[in-house]
CSV table of C-alpha atoms in Angstrom, one decimal:
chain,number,residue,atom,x,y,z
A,1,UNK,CA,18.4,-64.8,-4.8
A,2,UNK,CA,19.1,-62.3,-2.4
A,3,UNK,CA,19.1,-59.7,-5.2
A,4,UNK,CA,15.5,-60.8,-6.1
A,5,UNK,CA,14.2,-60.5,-2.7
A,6,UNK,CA,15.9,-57.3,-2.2
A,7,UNK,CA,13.8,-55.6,-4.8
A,8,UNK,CA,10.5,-57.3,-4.1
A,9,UNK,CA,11.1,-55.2,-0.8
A,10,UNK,CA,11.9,-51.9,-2.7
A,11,UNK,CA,8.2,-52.5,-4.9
A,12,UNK,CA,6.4,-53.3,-1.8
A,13,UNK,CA,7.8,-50.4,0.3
A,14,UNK,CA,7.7,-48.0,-3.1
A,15,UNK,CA,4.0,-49.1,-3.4
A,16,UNK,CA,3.4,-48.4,0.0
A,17,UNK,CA,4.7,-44.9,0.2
A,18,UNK,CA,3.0,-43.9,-3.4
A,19,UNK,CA,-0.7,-45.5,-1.6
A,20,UNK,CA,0.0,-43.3,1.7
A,21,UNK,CA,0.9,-40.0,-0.8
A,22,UNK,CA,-2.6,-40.8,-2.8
A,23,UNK,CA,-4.4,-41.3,0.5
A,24,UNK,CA,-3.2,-37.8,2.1
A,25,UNK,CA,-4.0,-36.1,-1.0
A,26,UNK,CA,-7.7,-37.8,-1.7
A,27,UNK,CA,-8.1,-36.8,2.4
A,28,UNK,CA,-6.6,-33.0,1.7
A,29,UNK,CA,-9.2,-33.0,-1.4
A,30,UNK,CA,-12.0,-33.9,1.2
A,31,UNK,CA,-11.0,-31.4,3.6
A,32,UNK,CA,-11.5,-28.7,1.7
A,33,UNK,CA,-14.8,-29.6,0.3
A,34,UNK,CA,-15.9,-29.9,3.3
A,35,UNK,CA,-14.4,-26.7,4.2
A,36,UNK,CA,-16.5,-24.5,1.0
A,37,UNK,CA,-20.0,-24.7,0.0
A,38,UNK,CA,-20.6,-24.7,-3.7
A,39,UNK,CA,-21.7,-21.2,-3.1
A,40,UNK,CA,-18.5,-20.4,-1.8
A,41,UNK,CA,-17.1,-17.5,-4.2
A,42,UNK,CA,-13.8,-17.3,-2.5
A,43,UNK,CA,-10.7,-19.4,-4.4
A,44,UNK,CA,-8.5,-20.7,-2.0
A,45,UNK,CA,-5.7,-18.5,-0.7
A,46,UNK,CA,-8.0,-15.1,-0.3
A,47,UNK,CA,-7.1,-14.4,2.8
A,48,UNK,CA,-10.2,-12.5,5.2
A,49,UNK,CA,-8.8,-10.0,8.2
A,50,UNK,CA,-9.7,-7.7,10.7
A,51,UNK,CA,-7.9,-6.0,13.1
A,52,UNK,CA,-6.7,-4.9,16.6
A,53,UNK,CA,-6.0,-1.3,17.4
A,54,UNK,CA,-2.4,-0.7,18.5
A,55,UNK,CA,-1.9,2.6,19.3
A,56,UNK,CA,-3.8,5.2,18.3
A,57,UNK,CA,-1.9,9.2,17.4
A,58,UNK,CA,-3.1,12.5,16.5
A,59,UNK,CA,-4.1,13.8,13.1
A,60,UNK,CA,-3.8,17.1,13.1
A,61,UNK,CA,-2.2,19.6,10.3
A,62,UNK,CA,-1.3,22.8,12.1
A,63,UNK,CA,0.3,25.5,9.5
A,64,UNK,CA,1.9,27.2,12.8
A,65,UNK,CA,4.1,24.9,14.0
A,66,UNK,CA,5.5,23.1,10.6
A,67,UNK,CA,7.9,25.7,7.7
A,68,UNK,CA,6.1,26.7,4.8
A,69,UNK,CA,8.5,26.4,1.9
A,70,UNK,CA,6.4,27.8,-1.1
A,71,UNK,CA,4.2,31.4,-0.6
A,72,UNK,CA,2.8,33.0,-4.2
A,73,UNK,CA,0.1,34.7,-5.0
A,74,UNK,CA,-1.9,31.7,-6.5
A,75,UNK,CA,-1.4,29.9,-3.1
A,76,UNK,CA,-4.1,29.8,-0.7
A,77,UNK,CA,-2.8,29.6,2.8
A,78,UNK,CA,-4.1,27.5,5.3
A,79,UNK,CA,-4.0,29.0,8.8
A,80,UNK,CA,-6.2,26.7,11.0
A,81,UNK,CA,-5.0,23.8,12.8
A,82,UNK,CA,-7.0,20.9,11.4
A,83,UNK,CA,-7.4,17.4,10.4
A,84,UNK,CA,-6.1,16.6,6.7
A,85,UNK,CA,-7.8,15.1,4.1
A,86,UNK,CA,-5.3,12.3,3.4
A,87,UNK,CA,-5.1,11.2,-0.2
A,88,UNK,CA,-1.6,10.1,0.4
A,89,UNK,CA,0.8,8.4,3.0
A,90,UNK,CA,4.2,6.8,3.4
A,91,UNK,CA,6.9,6.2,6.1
A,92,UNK,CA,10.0,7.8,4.7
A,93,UNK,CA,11.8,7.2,8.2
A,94,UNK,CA,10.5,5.3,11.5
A,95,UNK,CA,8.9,8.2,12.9
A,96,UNK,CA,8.4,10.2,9.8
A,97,UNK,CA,5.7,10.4,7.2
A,98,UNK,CA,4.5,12.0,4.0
A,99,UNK,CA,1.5,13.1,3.2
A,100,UNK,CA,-0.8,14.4,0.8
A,101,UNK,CA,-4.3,16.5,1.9
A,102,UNK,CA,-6.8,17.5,-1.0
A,103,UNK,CA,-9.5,19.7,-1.9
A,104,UNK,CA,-9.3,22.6,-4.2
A,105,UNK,CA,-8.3,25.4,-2.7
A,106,UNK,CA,-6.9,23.8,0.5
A,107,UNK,CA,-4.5,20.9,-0.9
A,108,UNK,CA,-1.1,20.5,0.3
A,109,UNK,CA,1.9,17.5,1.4
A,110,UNK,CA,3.1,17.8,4.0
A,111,UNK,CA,5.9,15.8,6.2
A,112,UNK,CA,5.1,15.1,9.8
A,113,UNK,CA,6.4,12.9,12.9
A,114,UNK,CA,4.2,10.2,13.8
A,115,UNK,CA,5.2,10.6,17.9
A,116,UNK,CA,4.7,13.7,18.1
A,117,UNK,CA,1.8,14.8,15.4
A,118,UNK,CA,4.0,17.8,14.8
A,119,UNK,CA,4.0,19.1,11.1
A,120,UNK,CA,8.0,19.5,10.3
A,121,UNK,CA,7.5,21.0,6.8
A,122,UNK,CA,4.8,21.4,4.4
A,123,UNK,CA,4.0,22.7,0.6
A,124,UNK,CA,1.0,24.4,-0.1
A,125,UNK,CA,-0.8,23.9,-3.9
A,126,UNK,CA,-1.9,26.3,-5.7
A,127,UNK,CA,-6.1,26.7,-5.1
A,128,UNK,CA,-6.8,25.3,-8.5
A,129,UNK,CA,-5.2,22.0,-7.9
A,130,UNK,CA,-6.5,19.1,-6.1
A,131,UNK,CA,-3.8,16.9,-4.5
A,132,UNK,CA,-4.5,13.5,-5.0
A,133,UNK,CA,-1.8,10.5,-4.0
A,134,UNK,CA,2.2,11.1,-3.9
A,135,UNK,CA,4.9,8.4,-4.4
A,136,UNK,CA,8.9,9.0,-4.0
A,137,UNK,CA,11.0,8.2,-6.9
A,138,UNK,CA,14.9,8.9,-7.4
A,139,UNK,CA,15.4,10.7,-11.5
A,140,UNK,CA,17.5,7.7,-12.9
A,141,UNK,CA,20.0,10.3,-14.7
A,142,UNK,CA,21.1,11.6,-11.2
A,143,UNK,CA,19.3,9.8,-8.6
A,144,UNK,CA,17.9,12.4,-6.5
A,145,UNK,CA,14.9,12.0,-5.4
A,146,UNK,CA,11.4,13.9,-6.2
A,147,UNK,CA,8.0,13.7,-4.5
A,148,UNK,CA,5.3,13.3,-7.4
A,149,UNK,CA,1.8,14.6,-6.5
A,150,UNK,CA,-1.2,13.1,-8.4
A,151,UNK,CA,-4.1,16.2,-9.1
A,152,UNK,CA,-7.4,14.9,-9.6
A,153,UNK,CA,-9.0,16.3,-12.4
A,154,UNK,CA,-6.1,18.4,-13.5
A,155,UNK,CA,-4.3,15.7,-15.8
A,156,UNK,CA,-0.8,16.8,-14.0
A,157,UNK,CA,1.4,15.5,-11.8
A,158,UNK,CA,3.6,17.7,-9.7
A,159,UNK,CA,7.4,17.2,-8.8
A,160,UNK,CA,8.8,18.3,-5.8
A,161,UNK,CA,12.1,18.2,-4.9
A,162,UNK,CA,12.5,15.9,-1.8
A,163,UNK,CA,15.1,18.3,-0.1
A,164,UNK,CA,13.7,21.5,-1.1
A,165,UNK,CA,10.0,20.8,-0.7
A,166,UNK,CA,9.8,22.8,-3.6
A,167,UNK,CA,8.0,22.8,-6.7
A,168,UNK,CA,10.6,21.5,-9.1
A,169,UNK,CA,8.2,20.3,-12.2
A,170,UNK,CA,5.3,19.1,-13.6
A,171,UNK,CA,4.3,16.3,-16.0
A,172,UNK,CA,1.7,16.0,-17.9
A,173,UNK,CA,-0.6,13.3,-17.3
A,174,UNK,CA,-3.7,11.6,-19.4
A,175,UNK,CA,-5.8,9.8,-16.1
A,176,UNK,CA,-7.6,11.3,-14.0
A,177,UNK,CA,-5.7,10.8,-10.4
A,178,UNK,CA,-6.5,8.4,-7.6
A,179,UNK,CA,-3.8,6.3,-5.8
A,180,UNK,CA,0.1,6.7,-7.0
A,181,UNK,CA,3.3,4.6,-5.0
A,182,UNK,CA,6.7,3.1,-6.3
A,183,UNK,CA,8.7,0.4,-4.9
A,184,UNK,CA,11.6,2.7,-3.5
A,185,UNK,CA,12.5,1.7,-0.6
A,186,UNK,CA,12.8,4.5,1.3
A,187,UNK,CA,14.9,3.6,4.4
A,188,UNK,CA,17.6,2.8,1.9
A,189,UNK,CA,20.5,5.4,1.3
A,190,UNK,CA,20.8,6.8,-1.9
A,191,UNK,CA,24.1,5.3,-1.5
A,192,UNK,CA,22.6,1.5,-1.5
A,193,UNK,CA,20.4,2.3,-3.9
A,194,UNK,CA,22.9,3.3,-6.7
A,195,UNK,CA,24.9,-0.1,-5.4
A,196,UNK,CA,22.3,-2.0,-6.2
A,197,UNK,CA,21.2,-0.1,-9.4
A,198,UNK,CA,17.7,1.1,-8.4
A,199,UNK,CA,16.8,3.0,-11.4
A,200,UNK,CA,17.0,0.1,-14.4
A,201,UNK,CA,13.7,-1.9,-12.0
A,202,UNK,CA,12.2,1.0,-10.3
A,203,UNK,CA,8.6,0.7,-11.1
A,204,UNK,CA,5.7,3.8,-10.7
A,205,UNK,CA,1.9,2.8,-10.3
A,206,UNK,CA,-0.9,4.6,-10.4
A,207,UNK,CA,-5.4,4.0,-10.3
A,208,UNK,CA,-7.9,6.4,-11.5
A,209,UNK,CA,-10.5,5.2,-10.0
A,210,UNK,CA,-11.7,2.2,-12.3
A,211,UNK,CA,-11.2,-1.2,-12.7
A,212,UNK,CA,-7.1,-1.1,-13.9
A,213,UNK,CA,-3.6,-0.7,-11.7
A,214,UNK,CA,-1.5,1.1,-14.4
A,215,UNK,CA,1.9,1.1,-14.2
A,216,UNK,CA,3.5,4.9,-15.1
A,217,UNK,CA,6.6,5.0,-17.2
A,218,UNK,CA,9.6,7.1,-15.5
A,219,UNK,CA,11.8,9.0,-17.5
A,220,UNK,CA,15.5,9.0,-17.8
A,221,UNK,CA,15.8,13.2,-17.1
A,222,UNK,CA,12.6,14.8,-15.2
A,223,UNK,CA,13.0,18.4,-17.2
A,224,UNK,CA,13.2,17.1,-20.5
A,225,UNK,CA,10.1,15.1,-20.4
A,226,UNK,CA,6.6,16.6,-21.0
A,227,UNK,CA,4.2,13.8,-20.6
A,228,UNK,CA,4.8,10.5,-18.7
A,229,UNK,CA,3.4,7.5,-20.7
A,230,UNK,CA,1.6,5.1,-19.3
A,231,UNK,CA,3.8,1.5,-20.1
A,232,UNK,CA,0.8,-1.3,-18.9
A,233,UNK,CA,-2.0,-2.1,-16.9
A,234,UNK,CA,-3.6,-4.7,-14.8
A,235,UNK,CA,-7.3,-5.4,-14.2
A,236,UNK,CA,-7.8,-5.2,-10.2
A,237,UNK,CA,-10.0,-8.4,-9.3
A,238,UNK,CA,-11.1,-10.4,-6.2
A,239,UNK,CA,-12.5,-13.8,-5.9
A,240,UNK,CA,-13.6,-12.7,-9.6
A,241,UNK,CA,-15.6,-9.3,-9.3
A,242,UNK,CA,-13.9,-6.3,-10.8
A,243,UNK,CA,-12.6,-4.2,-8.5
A,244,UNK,CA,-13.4,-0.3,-9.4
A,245,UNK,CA,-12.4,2.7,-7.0
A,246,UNK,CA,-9.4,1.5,-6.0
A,247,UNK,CA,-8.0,4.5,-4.2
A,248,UNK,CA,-4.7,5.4,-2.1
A,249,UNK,CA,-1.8,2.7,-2.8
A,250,UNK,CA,0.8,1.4,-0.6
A,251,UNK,CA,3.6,-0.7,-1.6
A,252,UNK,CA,4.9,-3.0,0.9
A,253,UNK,CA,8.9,-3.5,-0.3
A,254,UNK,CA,9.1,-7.3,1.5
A,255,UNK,CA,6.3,-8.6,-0.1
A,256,UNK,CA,6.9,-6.8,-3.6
A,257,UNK,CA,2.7,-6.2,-3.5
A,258,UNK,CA,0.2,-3.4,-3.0
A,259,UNK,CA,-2.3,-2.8,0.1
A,260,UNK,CA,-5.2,-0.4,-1.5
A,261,UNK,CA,-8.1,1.7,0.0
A,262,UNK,CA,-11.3,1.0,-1.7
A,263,UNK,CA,-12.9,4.3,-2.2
A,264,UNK,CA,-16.2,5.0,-0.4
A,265,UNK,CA,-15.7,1.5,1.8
A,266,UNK,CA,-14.7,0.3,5.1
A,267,UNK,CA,-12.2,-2.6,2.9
A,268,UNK,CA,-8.3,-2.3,2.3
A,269,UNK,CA,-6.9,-5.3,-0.6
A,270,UNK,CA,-3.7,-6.6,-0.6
A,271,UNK,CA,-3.1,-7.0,-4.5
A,272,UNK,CA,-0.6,-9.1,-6.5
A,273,UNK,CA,0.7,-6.5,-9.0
A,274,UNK,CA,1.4,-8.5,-11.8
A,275,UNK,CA,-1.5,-10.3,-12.1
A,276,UNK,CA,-3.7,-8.0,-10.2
A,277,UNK,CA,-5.5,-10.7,-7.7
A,278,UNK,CA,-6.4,-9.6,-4.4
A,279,UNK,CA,-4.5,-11.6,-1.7
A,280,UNK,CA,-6.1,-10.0,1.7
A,281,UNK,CA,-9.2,-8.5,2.6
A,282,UNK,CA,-9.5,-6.5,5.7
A,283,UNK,CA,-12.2,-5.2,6.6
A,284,UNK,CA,-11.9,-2.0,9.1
A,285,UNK,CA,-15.6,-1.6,9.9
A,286,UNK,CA,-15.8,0.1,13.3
A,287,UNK,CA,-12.3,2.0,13.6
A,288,UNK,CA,-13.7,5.6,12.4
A,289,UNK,CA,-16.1,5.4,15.5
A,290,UNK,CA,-12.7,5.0,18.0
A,291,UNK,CA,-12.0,8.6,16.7
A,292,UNK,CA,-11.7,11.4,18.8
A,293,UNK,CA,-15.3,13.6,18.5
A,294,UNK,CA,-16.8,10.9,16.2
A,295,UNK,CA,-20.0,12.2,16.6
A,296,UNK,CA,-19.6,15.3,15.6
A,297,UNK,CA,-18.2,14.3,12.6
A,298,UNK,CA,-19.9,11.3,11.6
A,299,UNK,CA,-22.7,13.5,9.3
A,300,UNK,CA,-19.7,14.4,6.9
A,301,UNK,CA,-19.9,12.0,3.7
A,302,UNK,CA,-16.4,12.5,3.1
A,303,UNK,CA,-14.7,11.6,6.0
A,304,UNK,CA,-14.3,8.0,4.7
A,305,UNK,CA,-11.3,5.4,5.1
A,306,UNK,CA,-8.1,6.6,3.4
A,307,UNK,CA,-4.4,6.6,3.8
A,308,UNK,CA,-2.2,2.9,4.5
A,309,UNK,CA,1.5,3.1,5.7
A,310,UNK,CA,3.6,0.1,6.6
A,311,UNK,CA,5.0,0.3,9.9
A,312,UNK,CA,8.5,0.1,9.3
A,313,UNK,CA,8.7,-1.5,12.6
A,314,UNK,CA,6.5,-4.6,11.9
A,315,UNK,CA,6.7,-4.8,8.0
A,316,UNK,CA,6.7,-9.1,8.0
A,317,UNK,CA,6.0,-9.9,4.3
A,318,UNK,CA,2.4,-11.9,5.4
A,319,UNK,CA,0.9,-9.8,8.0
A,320,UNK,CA,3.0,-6.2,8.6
A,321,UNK,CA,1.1,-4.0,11.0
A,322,UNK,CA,-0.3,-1.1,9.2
A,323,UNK,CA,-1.0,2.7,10.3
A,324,UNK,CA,-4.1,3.8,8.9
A,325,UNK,CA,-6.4,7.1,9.1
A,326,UNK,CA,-9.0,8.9,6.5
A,327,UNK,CA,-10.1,11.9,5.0
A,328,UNK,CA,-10.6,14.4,7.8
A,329,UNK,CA,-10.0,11.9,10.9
A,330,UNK,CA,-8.5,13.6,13.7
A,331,UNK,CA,-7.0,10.5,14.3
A,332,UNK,CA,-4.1,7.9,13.2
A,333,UNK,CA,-4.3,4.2,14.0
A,334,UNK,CA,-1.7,1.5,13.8
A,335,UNK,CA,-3.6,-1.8,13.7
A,336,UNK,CA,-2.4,-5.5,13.6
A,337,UNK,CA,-4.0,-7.9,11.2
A,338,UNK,CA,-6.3,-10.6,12.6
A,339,UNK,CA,-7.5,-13.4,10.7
A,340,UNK,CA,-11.1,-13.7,10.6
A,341,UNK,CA,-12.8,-17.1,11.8
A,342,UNK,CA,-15.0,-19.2,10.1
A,343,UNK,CA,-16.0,-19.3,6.4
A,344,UNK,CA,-17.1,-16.3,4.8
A,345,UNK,CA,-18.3,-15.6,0.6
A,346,UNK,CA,-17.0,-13.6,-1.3
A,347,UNK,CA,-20.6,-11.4,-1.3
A,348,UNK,CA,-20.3,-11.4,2.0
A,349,UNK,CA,-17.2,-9.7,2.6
A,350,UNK,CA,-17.2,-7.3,-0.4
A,351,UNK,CA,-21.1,-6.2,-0.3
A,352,UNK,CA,-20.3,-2.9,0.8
A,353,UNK,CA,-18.2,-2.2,-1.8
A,354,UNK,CA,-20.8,-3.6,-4.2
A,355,UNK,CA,-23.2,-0.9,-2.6
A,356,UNK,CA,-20.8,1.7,-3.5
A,357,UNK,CA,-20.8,1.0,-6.8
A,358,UNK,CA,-24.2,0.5,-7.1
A,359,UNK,CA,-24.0,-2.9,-7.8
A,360,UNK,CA,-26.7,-5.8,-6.3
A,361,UNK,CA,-25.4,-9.7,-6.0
A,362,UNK,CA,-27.3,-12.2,-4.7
């Protein structure tokens, strides 16, 4: 008897539990409808940011102050102190970036401290090459590590030696370059990095300005490979649209996923790299005007939005702060991310990129 009432008790309270679950989830189901129109292009975890200026540094190349480690005769050199056109940047210490300035005839990478906007070291290309985005990988035979400079029309990639700053190589290369990062990450020791056997996952990807994140294979020895070979690819979407011009990469190590410029825009993505969904947009509209001498340089077409680093100071996997500049600013920013409020579409957010590409969508 007491047996039988005992599980009449366990039904009823079983029943109950399983009618409150179905109740939370029909009310979940509601709040979300509620929450999207059916116009609404955006799935659900798209997230929509802006931003807040942190602190804002100086952007200034000036071939006096940093050490010139290559001088040839097929080497323009740069002599004026001026603003680079950044096709490439990375933190490789807390204060310390990399970076990569194009246009034929004046391309070079440099490495620079962020404090004090003083150029420490720099390589100068040769006037027929157009630097497009850099990445730091370590050669798997030895594991020293190479900076690998993307041309743009060139179908090369060049490797400098990391110490040396000094042209060490060259692959050949069958894209046309955009955007190029790895997953090193570089405030690890060589040391740790051979502990934990960097080389057998160490991964090298690359955009060329359309619609696909490629992913570059790395060779076991740098000198006795020609031609890298490209090993896959990913179509770039968000909320659904192809996603073309995706320009300067940067891969954020905690959150094993890519924030990327979109050529021509105000718009940075945060992309899933395997399946090549976007998970953030953040739209920077306004931030070239904060510039030092804006007007003066606001007729220049060029001077658009390029170059993402990761603070290594704030690098949280959902919302690291990020230092950002473009092509011929005179100035760096690191921002924080803000989330946007209120509902937006997916047309909304994303119509000036749709402008760039010529592209109308009702």
């Amino acid at each position: 008897m007491f047996l039988c009432r005992l599980f009449r008790k366990t039904v009823v309270l079983v029943t109950v539990v399983v009618v409150l679950l179905i109740i939370a989830s029909v009310l979940l189901i509601l709040h979300f409808v509620h929450n999207s129109s059916s116009n609404d292009n955006f799935p659900f975890g798209i997230g929509i940011y802006t931003y807040e200026v942190v602190l804002k540094y100086s952007h200034i190349h000036d071939p006096a102050v940093g050490k010139q480690l290559n001088v040839g005769s097929n080497v323009i050199p740069i002599n004026r102190a001026h603003s680079p056109f950044t096709q490439g940047l990375f933190f490789i210490d807390n204060d310390t970036l990399m970076e990569s300035s194009g246009l034929y005839g004046a391309s070079y990478i440099r490495e620079f401290s962020l404090s004090s906007g003083e150029t420490k070291r720099f390589s100068n290309l040769k006037s027929n090459l157009f630097a497009e985005g850099l990445a730091i990988v370590v050669e798997p035979m030895t594991y020293k590590k190479f900076i690998l400079t993307l041309t743009y029309k060139e179908k090369i990639i060049l490797v400098f030696d990391y110490d040396t700053m000094e042209l060490y190589h060259t692959f050949e290369h069958e894209l046309d370059g955009y955007g190029l990062t790895s997953n090193i990450d570089l405030l690890q020791s060589v040391d740790d990095l051979k502990e934990e056997n960097f080389a057998r996952h160490q991964k090298l990807w690359t955009t060329t300005g359309d619609n696909y994140l490629y992913e570059i294979e790395i060779p076991h020895e740098f000198l006795k490979t020609k031609k890298l070979s490209i090993s896959g690819k990913t179509e770039i979407t968000c909320a659904g649209y192809s996603i073309y011009h995706v320009n300067e990469l940067e891969y954020h190590v905690q959150a094993k996923t890519l924030y990327a410029n979109i050529f021509l825009t105000k718009l940075i993505l945060e992309i899933d790299i395997s399946k090549g969904t976007c998970l953030k947009i953040i739209n920077l509209s306004g931030l070239v005007e904060q510039c030092d001498n804006y007007q003066e340089g606001k007729k220049n077409q060029e001077s658009v939005l390029n170059g993402i680093a990761i603070d290594p100071h704030n690098n949280k996997v959902d919302l690291p702060n990020l230092l950002v500049t473009g092509k011929l600013w005179p100035n760096m920013f690191q921002i924080r991310l803000v989330k946007s409020i209120g509902k937006l579409e997916a047309a909304t957010v994303l119509s000036e990129y749709f402008k760039s590409i010529g592209k109308k969508v009702s």
